[in-house]
Amino acid sequence: MLMIKDITAAECKSIVEEHPEIKENGWKVAIEMEEEMNSNISTDKPFQKIVDENGKCVGLAIISYHPKKLFSKPTTNIFSLDIWDENYDRADVDEAIMRRYPDTNKITMGRRSCQ
């Protein structure tokens, strides 16, 4: 069973450095952008790490939760996701999202399209 934990850009950067198996180079760009834009770099937690039941980090994500607004249902969007443990996949991450945000109606991947 996976869990999602919010982390700072600095924590994300150290995880990226520890895991050469991470496929997407976009992590470095996202971290740099966050560092440039944000003055509270040590306290804000814009990234998420995916951990197993033992607390071992098995992946990184940028997940955005959009609570219910007028005429729409709660949505969670996965902007970026890397899982390097072969025992887990996207379905496991979706389950972790549903546990964290139980009112989520829909989980989307990538950029959201205009509706």
Short mmCIF file of C-alpha atoms in Angstrom, two decimals:
data_model
loop_
_atom_site.label_atom_id
_atom_site.label_comp_id
_atom_site.label_asym_id
_atom_site.label_seq_id
_atom_site.Cartn_x
_atom_site.Cartn_y
_atom_site.Cartn_z
CA MET A 1 0.00 0.00 0.00
CA LEU A 2 1.47 3.33 -1.08
CA MET A 3 1.20 6.72 0.60
CA ILE A 4 1.74 10.23 -0.73
CA LYS A 5 3.86 12.65 1.31
CA ASP A 6 4.35 16.34 0.54
CA ILE A 7 8.00 17.40 0.27
CA THR A 8 10.00 20.58 -0.35
CA ALA A 9 11.99 21.32 -3.50
CA ALA A 10 15.20 20.63 -1.55
CA GLU A 11 13.92 17.19 -0.50
CA CYS A 12 12.87 16.47 -4.08
CA LYS A 13 16.30 17.50 -5.34
CA SER A 14 18.07 15.09 -2.96
CA ILE A 15 15.77 12.23 -4.01
CA VAL A 16 16.48 12.94 -7.71
CA GLU A 17 20.21 12.87 -6.97
CA GLU A 18 19.87 9.55 -5.09
CA HIS A 19 17.94 7.83 -7.89
CA PRO A 20 19.69 7.80 -11.29
CA GLU A 21 16.92 5.51 -12.56
CA ILE A 22 14.51 8.46 -12.71
CA LYS A 23 13.53 8.70 -16.36
CA GLU A 24 12.28 12.24 -16.67
CA ASN A 25 14.77 15.11 -16.75
CA GLY A 26 11.89 17.49 -16.09
CA TRP A 27 12.37 17.06 -12.35
CA LYS A 28 15.51 19.18 -12.40
CA VAL A 29 13.70 21.90 -14.37
CA ALA A 30 10.68 21.81 -12.03
CA ILE A 31 12.94 22.09 -8.97
CA GLU A 32 14.86 25.01 -10.48
CA MET A 33 11.62 26.79 -11.39
CA GLU A 34 10.28 26.31 -7.87
CA GLU A 35 13.52 27.61 -6.36
CA GLU A 36 13.41 30.72 -8.58
CA MET A 37 9.72 31.49 -7.97
CA ASN A 38 9.47 30.71 -4.29
CA SER A 39 11.03 32.58 -1.41
CA ASN A 40 9.78 30.02 1.14
CA ILE A 41 11.74 27.20 -0.47
CA SER A 42 12.46 25.45 2.83
CA THR A 43 8.83 25.40 4.03
CA ASP A 44 6.60 25.11 0.94
CA LYS A 45 5.96 21.54 -0.23
CA PRO A 46 4.96 21.56 -3.91
CA PHE A 47 6.26 18.05 -4.67
CA GLN A 48 5.19 14.62 -3.44
CA LYS A 49 7.13 11.49 -2.76
CA ILE A 50 5.48 8.10 -3.07
CA VAL A 51 6.38 5.81 -0.18
CA ASP A 52 5.59 2.19 0.59
CA GLU A 53 4.28 0.89 3.94
CA ASN A 54 7.86 0.74 5.26
CA GLY A 55 8.50 4.40 4.45
CA LYS A 56 10.80 3.59 1.51
CA CYS A 57 10.57 6.16 -1.32
CA VAL A 58 9.47 4.40 -4.52
CA GLY A 59 8.58 7.42 -6.66
CA LEU A 60 8.11 11.15 -7.13
CA ALA A 61 5.08 13.11 -8.26
CA ILE A 62 3.60 16.53 -8.76
CA ILE A 63 -0.04 16.12 -7.81
CA SER A 64 -2.65 18.86 -7.69
CA TYR A 65 -5.98 18.40 -5.91
CA HIS A 66 -8.90 20.57 -7.01
CA PRO A 67 -11.75 20.49 -4.48
CA LYS A 68 -15.37 20.77 -5.53
CA LYS A 69 -16.29 24.05 -7.10
CA LEU A 70 -19.61 25.24 -8.42
CA PHE A 71 -20.97 22.78 -11.03
CA SER A 72 -17.88 20.55 -10.94
CA LYS A 73 -16.70 17.54 -9.01
CA PRO A 74 -13.39 17.19 -7.14
CA THR A 75 -10.50 16.31 -9.46
CA THR A 76 -6.92 15.28 -8.81
CA ASN A 77 -4.37 15.90 -11.54
CA ILE A 78 -1.01 14.12 -11.77
CA PHE A 79 1.26 16.56 -13.60
CA SER A 80 4.34 14.38 -13.35
CA LEU A 81 5.01 10.88 -12.04
CA ASP A 82 8.03 8.59 -11.81
CA ILE A 83 7.94 5.23 -10.06
CA TRP A 84 11.19 3.26 -9.95
CA ASP A 85 10.08 0.28 -7.84
CA GLU A 86 8.86 -2.50 -10.17
CA ASN A 87 6.39 -3.72 -7.52
CA TYR A 88 4.19 -0.64 -8.03
CA ASP A 89 2.51 1.12 -10.95
CA ARG A 90 0.11 3.94 -11.77
CA ALA A 91 -2.88 1.99 -10.39
CA ASP A 92 -1.19 1.84 -6.98
CA VAL A 93 -0.64 5.61 -7.08
CA ASP A 94 -4.32 6.13 -7.99
CA GLU A 95 -5.30 4.07 -4.92
CA ALA A 96 -3.03 6.22 -2.73
CA ILE A 97 -4.63 9.37 -4.18
CA MET A 98 -8.11 8.04 -3.42
CA ARG A 99 -7.09 7.36 0.19
CA ARG A 100 -5.63 10.85 0.55
CA TYR A 101 -8.49 12.65 -1.26
CA PRO A 102 -11.50 10.33 -0.79
CA ASP A 103 -13.93 12.75 -2.47
CA THR A 104 -11.96 12.75 -5.74
CA ASN A 105 -14.30 12.04 -8.62
CA LYS A 106 -11.69 11.87 -11.37
CA ILE A 107 -7.91 11.45 -11.64
CA THR A 108 -6.28 12.95 -14.71
CA MET A 109 -2.72 12.66 -15.98
CA GLY A 110 -0.74 15.50 -17.55
CA ARG A 111 -2.01 18.91 -18.45
CA ARG A 112 -5.70 19.53 -18.04
CA SER A 113 -7.67 20.39 -21.11
CA CYS A 114 -10.23 23.18 -21.14
CA GLN A 115 -13.74 21.90 -20.54
#
